[in-house]
Amino acid sequence: QVQLVESGGGLVQPGGSLRLSCAATGSNFRIYAMGWYRQAPGKQRDMVARIINGGTTNYADSVKGRFTISRDNAKNTVYLQMNSLKPEDTAVYYCNVINSGMLYWGKGTLVTVSS
């Protein structure tokens, strides 16, 4: 069993930055991929970024050039550095991990971009 704990959300002004963290706890880690999704009010949950074993990364078009995903394998932690934030980035951000073929989700952290 894997538990995910996100942190780093909050209120930021447009143009500002935030760094989200997601730590995976548990045992018998065989992580294939870790990623970030987000869900704005009234909208579906969409992928923001993911990182696969070997370092391959994928980003949503809307965040390319502004967000960077990284991973600390020793800590089983994934990060999302978010720069040049826009009001449309406002959402609950969820971390997920594919471990031993199973998908796990965190409970989410709220990011609000507003002046």
Short mmCIF file of N, CA and C in Angstrom, two decimals:
data_model
loop_
_atom_site.label_atom_id
_atom_site.label_comp_id
_atom_site.label_asym_id
_atom_site.label_seq_id
_atom_site.Cartn_x
_atom_site.Cartn_y
_atom_site.Cartn_z
N GLN A 1 0.85 -1.20 0.00
CA GLN A 1 0.00 0.00 0.00
C GLN A 1 0.88 1.24 0.00
N VAL A 2 0.45 2.23 -0.76
CA VAL A 2 1.20 3.48 -0.90
C VAL A 2 0.30 4.64 -0.50
N GLN A 3 0.83 5.52 0.31
CA GLN A 3 0.11 6.75 0.67
C GLN A 3 0.90 7.93 0.09
N LEU A 4 0.14 8.91 -0.38
CA LEU A 4 0.74 10.10 -0.97
C LEU A 4 0.31 11.32 -0.18
N VAL A 5 1.26 12.16 0.13
CA VAL A 5 0.96 13.38 0.88
C VAL A 5 1.52 14.57 0.10
N GLU A 6 0.58 15.43 -0.33
CA GLU A 6 0.97 16.63 -1.08
C GLU A 6 1.14 17.81 -0.12
N SER A 7 1.99 18.74 -0.51
CA SER A 7 2.15 19.97 0.24
C SER A 7 2.63 21.07 -0.71
N GLY A 8 2.52 22.31 -0.25
CA GLY A 8 3.05 23.43 -1.02
C GLY A 8 2.02 24.31 -1.68
N GLY A 9 0.76 23.94 -1.60
CA GLY A 9 -0.26 24.78 -2.22
C GLY A 9 -0.48 26.05 -1.42
N GLY A 10 -1.28 26.94 -1.99
CA GLY A 10 -1.58 28.19 -1.30
C GLY A 10 -2.06 29.26 -2.25
N LEU A 11 -2.07 30.48 -1.75
CA LEU A 11 -2.50 31.64 -2.53
C LEU A 11 -1.27 32.37 -3.05
N VAL A 12 -1.28 32.67 -4.34
CA VAL A 12 -0.17 33.39 -4.95
C VAL A 12 -0.71 34.38 -5.97
N GLN A 13 -0.01 35.47 -6.15
CA GLN A 13 -0.44 36.47 -7.13
C GLN A 13 -0.06 36.03 -8.54
N PRO A 14 -0.78 36.52 -9.52
CA PRO A 14 -0.40 36.22 -10.91
C PRO A 14 1.05 36.59 -11.17
N GLY A 15 1.75 35.70 -11.88
CA GLY A 15 3.17 35.91 -12.14
C GLY A 15 4.07 35.31 -11.09
N GLY A 16 3.51 34.87 -10.00
CA GLY A 16 4.29 34.31 -8.91
C GLY A 16 4.63 32.85 -9.13
N SER A 17 5.27 32.26 -8.11
CA SER A 17 5.73 30.88 -8.18
C SER A 17 5.31 30.11 -6.94
N LEU A 18 5.15 28.81 -7.12
CA LEU A 18 4.92 27.88 -6.03
C LEU A 18 5.63 26.58 -6.37
N ARG A 19 5.99 25.84 -5.32
CA ARG A 19 6.57 24.52 -5.50
C ARG A 19 5.75 23.52 -4.71
N LEU A 20 5.19 22.56 -5.43
CA LEU A 20 4.43 21.50 -4.80
C LEU A 20 5.34 20.29 -4.57
N SER A 21 5.08 19.59 -3.48
CA SER A 21 5.80 18.36 -3.18
C SER A 21 4.81 17.24 -2.92
N CYS A 22 5.21 16.04 -3.25
CA CYS A 22 4.38 14.87 -2.99
C CYS A 22 5.29 13.73 -2.57
N ALA A 23 5.13 13.31 -1.33
CA ALA A 23 5.94 12.23 -0.79
C ALA A 23 5.14 10.95 -0.73
N ALA A 24 5.72 9.89 -1.24
CA ALA A 24 5.09 8.57 -1.20
C ALA A 24 5.66 7.79 -0.02
N THR A 25 4.77 7.25 0.79
CA THR A 25 5.19 6.42 1.92
C THR A 25 4.58 5.04 1.79
N GLY A 26 5.23 4.09 2.40
CA GLY A 26 4.76 2.72 2.31
C GLY A 26 5.95 1.79 2.22
N SER A 27 5.78 0.69 1.47
CA SER A 27 6.87 -0.27 1.34
C SER A 27 6.81 -0.93 -0.03
N ASN A 28 7.89 -1.64 -0.33
CA ASN A 28 7.98 -2.38 -1.59
C ASN A 28 7.73 -1.50 -2.81
N PHE A 29 8.46 -0.40 -2.84
CA PHE A 29 8.27 0.53 -3.94
C PHE A 29 8.84 -0.03 -5.24
N ARG A 30 7.99 -0.03 -6.24
CA ARG A 30 8.40 -0.30 -7.62
C ARG A 30 7.68 0.73 -8.48
N ILE A 31 8.13 1.95 -8.32
CA ILE A 31 7.43 3.07 -8.95
C ILE A 31 7.79 3.16 -10.42
N TYR A 32 6.78 3.20 -11.25
CA TYR A 32 6.98 3.35 -12.69
C TYR A 32 6.89 4.82 -13.10
N ALA A 33 5.93 5.52 -12.52
CA ALA A 33 5.75 6.93 -12.89
C ALA A 33 5.12 7.69 -11.74
N MET A 34 5.39 8.97 -11.70
CA MET A 34 4.76 9.87 -10.75
C MET A 34 4.29 11.09 -11.53
N GLY A 35 3.19 11.67 -11.08
CA GLY A 35 2.67 12.79 -11.85
C GLY A 35 1.78 13.72 -11.05
N TRP A 36 1.41 14.80 -11.71
CA TRP A 36 0.52 15.80 -11.14
C TRP A 36 -0.67 16.02 -12.08
N TYR A 37 -1.84 16.06 -11.50
CA TYR A 37 -3.07 16.39 -12.20
C TYR A 37 -3.69 17.57 -11.48
N ARG A 38 -4.63 18.21 -12.14
CA ARG A 38 -5.36 19.29 -11.47
C ARG A 38 -6.82 19.29 -11.90
N GLN A 39 -7.63 19.81 -11.00
CA GLN A 39 -9.06 19.89 -11.26
C GLN A 39 -9.59 21.23 -10.78
N ALA A 40 -10.04 22.02 -11.73
CA ALA A 40 -10.65 23.30 -11.41
C ALA A 40 -12.14 23.09 -11.15
N PRO A 41 -12.78 24.01 -10.44
CA PRO A 41 -14.21 23.86 -10.13
C PRO A 41 -15.03 23.67 -11.39
N GLY A 42 -15.85 22.64 -11.39
CA GLY A 42 -16.73 22.38 -12.52
C GLY A 42 -16.08 21.76 -13.73
N LYS A 43 -14.80 21.40 -13.61
CA LYS A 43 -14.08 20.83 -14.74
C LYS A 43 -13.54 19.45 -14.40
N GLN A 44 -13.13 18.73 -15.43
CA GLN A 44 -12.57 17.40 -15.21
C GLN A 44 -11.14 17.50 -14.72
N ARG A 45 -10.65 16.39 -14.20
CA ARG A 45 -9.27 16.32 -13.74
C ARG A 45 -8.37 16.05 -14.94
N ASP A 46 -7.40 16.91 -15.13
CA ASP A 46 -6.51 16.81 -16.29
C ASP A 46 -5.06 16.66 -15.85
N MET A 47 -4.28 15.99 -16.68
CA MET A 47 -2.86 15.84 -16.41
C MET A 47 -2.14 17.18 -16.55
N VAL A 48 -1.25 17.44 -15.62
CA VAL A 48 -0.40 18.63 -15.69
C VAL A 48 0.99 18.23 -16.16
N ALA A 49 1.55 17.24 -15.47
CA ALA A 49 2.90 16.78 -15.81
C ALA A 49 3.12 15.41 -15.20
N ARG A 50 4.00 14.63 -15.82
CA ARG A 50 4.36 13.35 -15.25
C ARG A 50 5.80 13.04 -15.59
N ILE A 51 6.39 12.19 -14.77
CA ILE A 51 7.77 11.78 -14.99
C ILE A 51 7.84 10.28 -14.83
N ILE A 52 8.45 9.66 -15.83
CA ILE A 52 8.51 8.21 -15.92
C ILE A 52 9.92 7.75 -15.60
N ASN A 53 10.06 6.51 -15.14
CA ASN A 53 11.39 5.96 -14.88
C ASN A 53 12.31 6.20 -16.07
N GLY A 54 13.49 6.65 -15.78
CA GLY A 54 14.43 6.99 -16.83
C GLY A 54 14.48 8.47 -17.09
N GLY A 55 13.48 9.18 -16.53
CA GLY A 55 13.51 10.63 -16.61
C GLY A 55 12.65 11.27 -17.67
N THR A 56 11.95 10.47 -18.46
CA THR A 56 11.07 11.05 -19.47
C THR A 56 9.96 11.86 -18.81
N THR A 57 9.73 13.05 -19.33
CA THR A 57 8.68 13.91 -18.79
C THR A 57 7.68 14.28 -19.86
N ASN A 58 6.45 14.50 -19.43
CA ASN A 58 5.38 14.97 -20.30
C ASN A 58 4.67 16.12 -19.61
N TYR A 59 4.27 17.11 -20.40
CA TYR A 59 3.58 18.27 -19.85
C TYR A 59 2.33 18.57 -20.67
N ALA A 60 1.34 19.11 -19.99
CA ALA A 60 0.20 19.67 -20.70
C ALA A 60 0.67 20.90 -21.47
N ASP A 61 0.09 21.13 -22.62
CA ASP A 61 0.51 22.28 -23.43
C ASP A 61 0.38 23.59 -22.66
N SER A 62 -0.62 23.68 -21.83
CA SER A 62 -0.91 24.92 -21.12
C SER A 62 0.16 25.30 -20.09
N VAL A 63 1.01 24.35 -19.71
CA VAL A 63 2.02 24.64 -18.67
C VAL A 63 3.45 24.52 -19.20
N LYS A 64 3.61 24.10 -20.44
CA LYS A 64 4.97 23.97 -20.99
C LYS A 64 5.72 25.29 -20.92
N GLY A 65 6.96 25.21 -20.44
CA GLY A 65 7.78 26.39 -20.33
C GLY A 65 7.59 27.14 -19.02
N ARG A 66 6.56 26.78 -18.26
CA ARG A 66 6.30 27.46 -16.98
C ARG A 66 6.45 26.50 -15.79
N PHE A 67 6.07 25.25 -15.96
CA PHE A 67 6.11 24.26 -14.90
C PHE A 67 7.23 23.26 -15.17
N THR A 68 7.83 22.77 -14.09
CA THR A 68 8.87 21.75 -14.20
C THR A 68 8.62 20.66 -13.17
N ILE A 69 8.56 19.42 -13.64
CA ILE A 69 8.41 18.29 -12.73
C ILE A 69 9.77 17.64 -12.52
N SER A 70 10.00 17.22 -11.28
CA SER A 70 11.24 16.53 -10.96
C SER A 70 10.96 15.49 -9.89
N ARG A 71 11.93 14.62 -9.70
CA ARG A 71 11.71 13.50 -8.78
C ARG A 71 12.98 13.20 -8.03
N ASP A 72 12.83 12.92 -6.74
CA ASP A 72 13.94 12.46 -5.91
C ASP A 72 13.67 11.00 -5.60
N ASN A 73 14.34 10.12 -6.30
CA ASN A 73 14.08 8.69 -6.16
C ASN A 73 14.40 8.18 -4.76
N ALA A 74 15.42 8.73 -4.14
CA ALA A 74 15.81 8.29 -2.81
C ALA A 74 14.74 8.59 -1.77
N LYS A 75 13.99 9.65 -2.02
CA LYS A 75 12.94 10.06 -1.08
C LYS A 75 11.55 9.69 -1.57
N ASN A 76 11.47 9.05 -2.75
CA ASN A 76 10.16 8.73 -3.34
C ASN A 76 9.25 9.96 -3.34
N THR A 77 9.81 11.06 -3.76
CA THR A 77 9.12 12.34 -3.76
C THR A 77 9.16 12.96 -5.14
N VAL A 78 8.03 13.53 -5.52
CA VAL A 78 7.96 14.24 -6.79
C VAL A 78 7.61 15.70 -6.51
N TYR A 79 8.18 16.58 -7.32
CA TYR A 79 8.00 18.01 -7.14
C TYR A 79 7.39 18.62 -8.40
N LEU A 80 6.70 19.73 -8.22
CA LEU A 80 6.22 20.49 -9.35
C LEU A 80 6.55 21.96 -9.09
N GLN A 81 7.53 22.47 -9.80
CA GLN A 81 7.88 23.88 -9.71
C GLN A 81 7.01 24.64 -10.69
N MET A 82 6.23 25.58 -10.18
CA MET A 82 5.29 26.32 -11.01
C MET A 82 5.70 27.79 -11.01
N ASN A 83 6.03 28.29 -12.18
CA ASN A 83 6.43 29.69 -12.35
C ASN A 83 5.44 30.40 -13.26
N SER A 84 5.49 31.72 -13.22
CA SER A 84 4.62 32.54 -14.08
C SER A 84 3.17 32.09 -13.97
N LEU A 85 2.72 31.93 -12.76
CA LEU A 85 1.37 31.41 -12.54
C LEU A 85 0.32 32.38 -13.06
N LYS A 86 -0.78 31.80 -13.55
CA LYS A 86 -1.89 32.55 -14.10
C LYS A 86 -3.16 32.21 -13.33
N PRO A 87 -4.14 33.09 -13.36
CA PRO A 87 -5.40 32.77 -12.67
C PRO A 87 -6.01 31.45 -13.14
N GLU A 88 -5.83 31.12 -14.39
CA GLU A 88 -6.39 29.86 -14.90
C GLU A 88 -5.66 28.63 -14.39
N ASP A 89 -4.56 28.80 -13.67
CA ASP A 89 -3.89 27.68 -13.02
C ASP A 89 -4.56 27.32 -11.69
N THR A 90 -5.51 28.12 -11.27
CA THR A 90 -6.21 27.86 -10.02
C THR A 90 -6.93 26.52 -10.09
N ALA A 91 -6.65 25.65 -9.12
CA ALA A 91 -7.24 24.31 -9.12
C ALA A 91 -6.75 23.56 -7.88
N VAL A 92 -7.36 22.41 -7.65
CA VAL A 92 -6.81 21.46 -6.69
C VAL A 92 -5.83 20.59 -7.47
N TYR A 93 -4.63 20.50 -6.96
CA TYR A 93 -3.57 19.72 -7.61
C TYR A 93 -3.43 18.39 -6.89
N TYR A 94 -3.48 17.32 -7.68
CA TYR A 94 -3.39 15.97 -7.13
C TYR A 94 -2.12 15.29 -7.64
N CYS A 95 -1.47 14.60 -6.74
CA CYS A 95 -0.33 13.78 -7.09
C CYS A 95 -0.80 12.35 -7.32
N ASN A 96 -0.17 11.67 -8.28
CA ASN A 96 -0.45 10.24 -8.39
C ASN A 96 0.83 9.47 -8.67
N VAL A 97 0.77 8.18 -8.41
CA VAL A 97 1.92 7.32 -8.63
C VAL A 97 1.45 5.96 -9.13
N ILE A 98 2.18 5.42 -10.06
CA ILE A 98 1.96 4.07 -10.53
C ILE A 98 3.04 3.20 -9.90
N ASN A 99 2.61 2.35 -8.99
CA ASN A 99 3.53 1.51 -8.24
C ASN A 99 3.10 0.06 -8.37
N SER A 100 3.99 -0.78 -8.85
CA SER A 100 3.68 -2.20 -9.03
C SER A 100 2.39 -2.40 -9.80
N GLY A 101 2.17 -1.55 -10.79
CA GLY A 101 1.02 -1.68 -11.65
C GLY A 101 -0.26 -1.11 -11.10
N MET A 102 -0.21 -0.52 -9.92
CA MET A 102 -1.41 0.06 -9.33
C MET A 102 -1.28 1.58 -9.26
N LEU A 103 -2.43 2.24 -9.41
CA LEU A 103 -2.47 3.70 -9.41
C LEU A 103 -2.95 4.20 -8.05
N TYR A 104 -2.21 5.14 -7.49
CA TYR A 104 -2.57 5.74 -6.22
C TYR A 104 -2.68 7.25 -6.38
N TRP A 105 -3.61 7.85 -5.61
CA TRP A 105 -3.83 9.29 -5.65
C TRP A 105 -3.64 9.89 -4.27
N GLY A 106 -3.13 11.12 -4.24
CA GLY A 106 -3.14 11.90 -3.03
C GLY A 106 -4.47 12.60 -2.86
N LYS A 107 -4.62 13.31 -1.75
CA LYS A 107 -5.89 13.98 -1.45
C LYS A 107 -5.98 15.36 -2.07
N GLY A 108 -4.88 15.86 -2.57
CA GLY A 108 -4.90 17.14 -3.27
C GLY A 108 -4.48 18.31 -2.41
N THR A 109 -3.97 19.33 -3.10
CA THR A 109 -3.61 20.58 -2.44
C THR A 109 -4.11 21.73 -3.32
N LEU A 110 -4.70 22.72 -2.70
CA LEU A 110 -5.33 23.82 -3.43
C LEU A 110 -4.32 24.89 -3.79
N VAL A 111 -4.33 25.26 -5.05
CA VAL A 111 -3.52 26.38 -5.54
C VAL A 111 -4.48 27.45 -6.06
N THR A 112 -4.35 28.64 -5.51
CA THR A 112 -5.20 29.76 -5.91
C THR A 112 -4.31 30.88 -6.42
N VAL A 113 -4.55 31.29 -7.66
CA VAL A 113 -3.77 32.37 -8.26
C VAL A 113 -4.71 33.56 -8.42
N SER A 114 -4.46 34.56 -7.61
CA SER A 114 -5.37 35.71 -7.59
C SER A 114 -4.66 36.92 -7.02
N SER A 115 -5.07 38.09 -7.50
CA SER A 115 -4.52 39.32 -6.96
C SER A 115 -5.42 39.87 -5.86
#
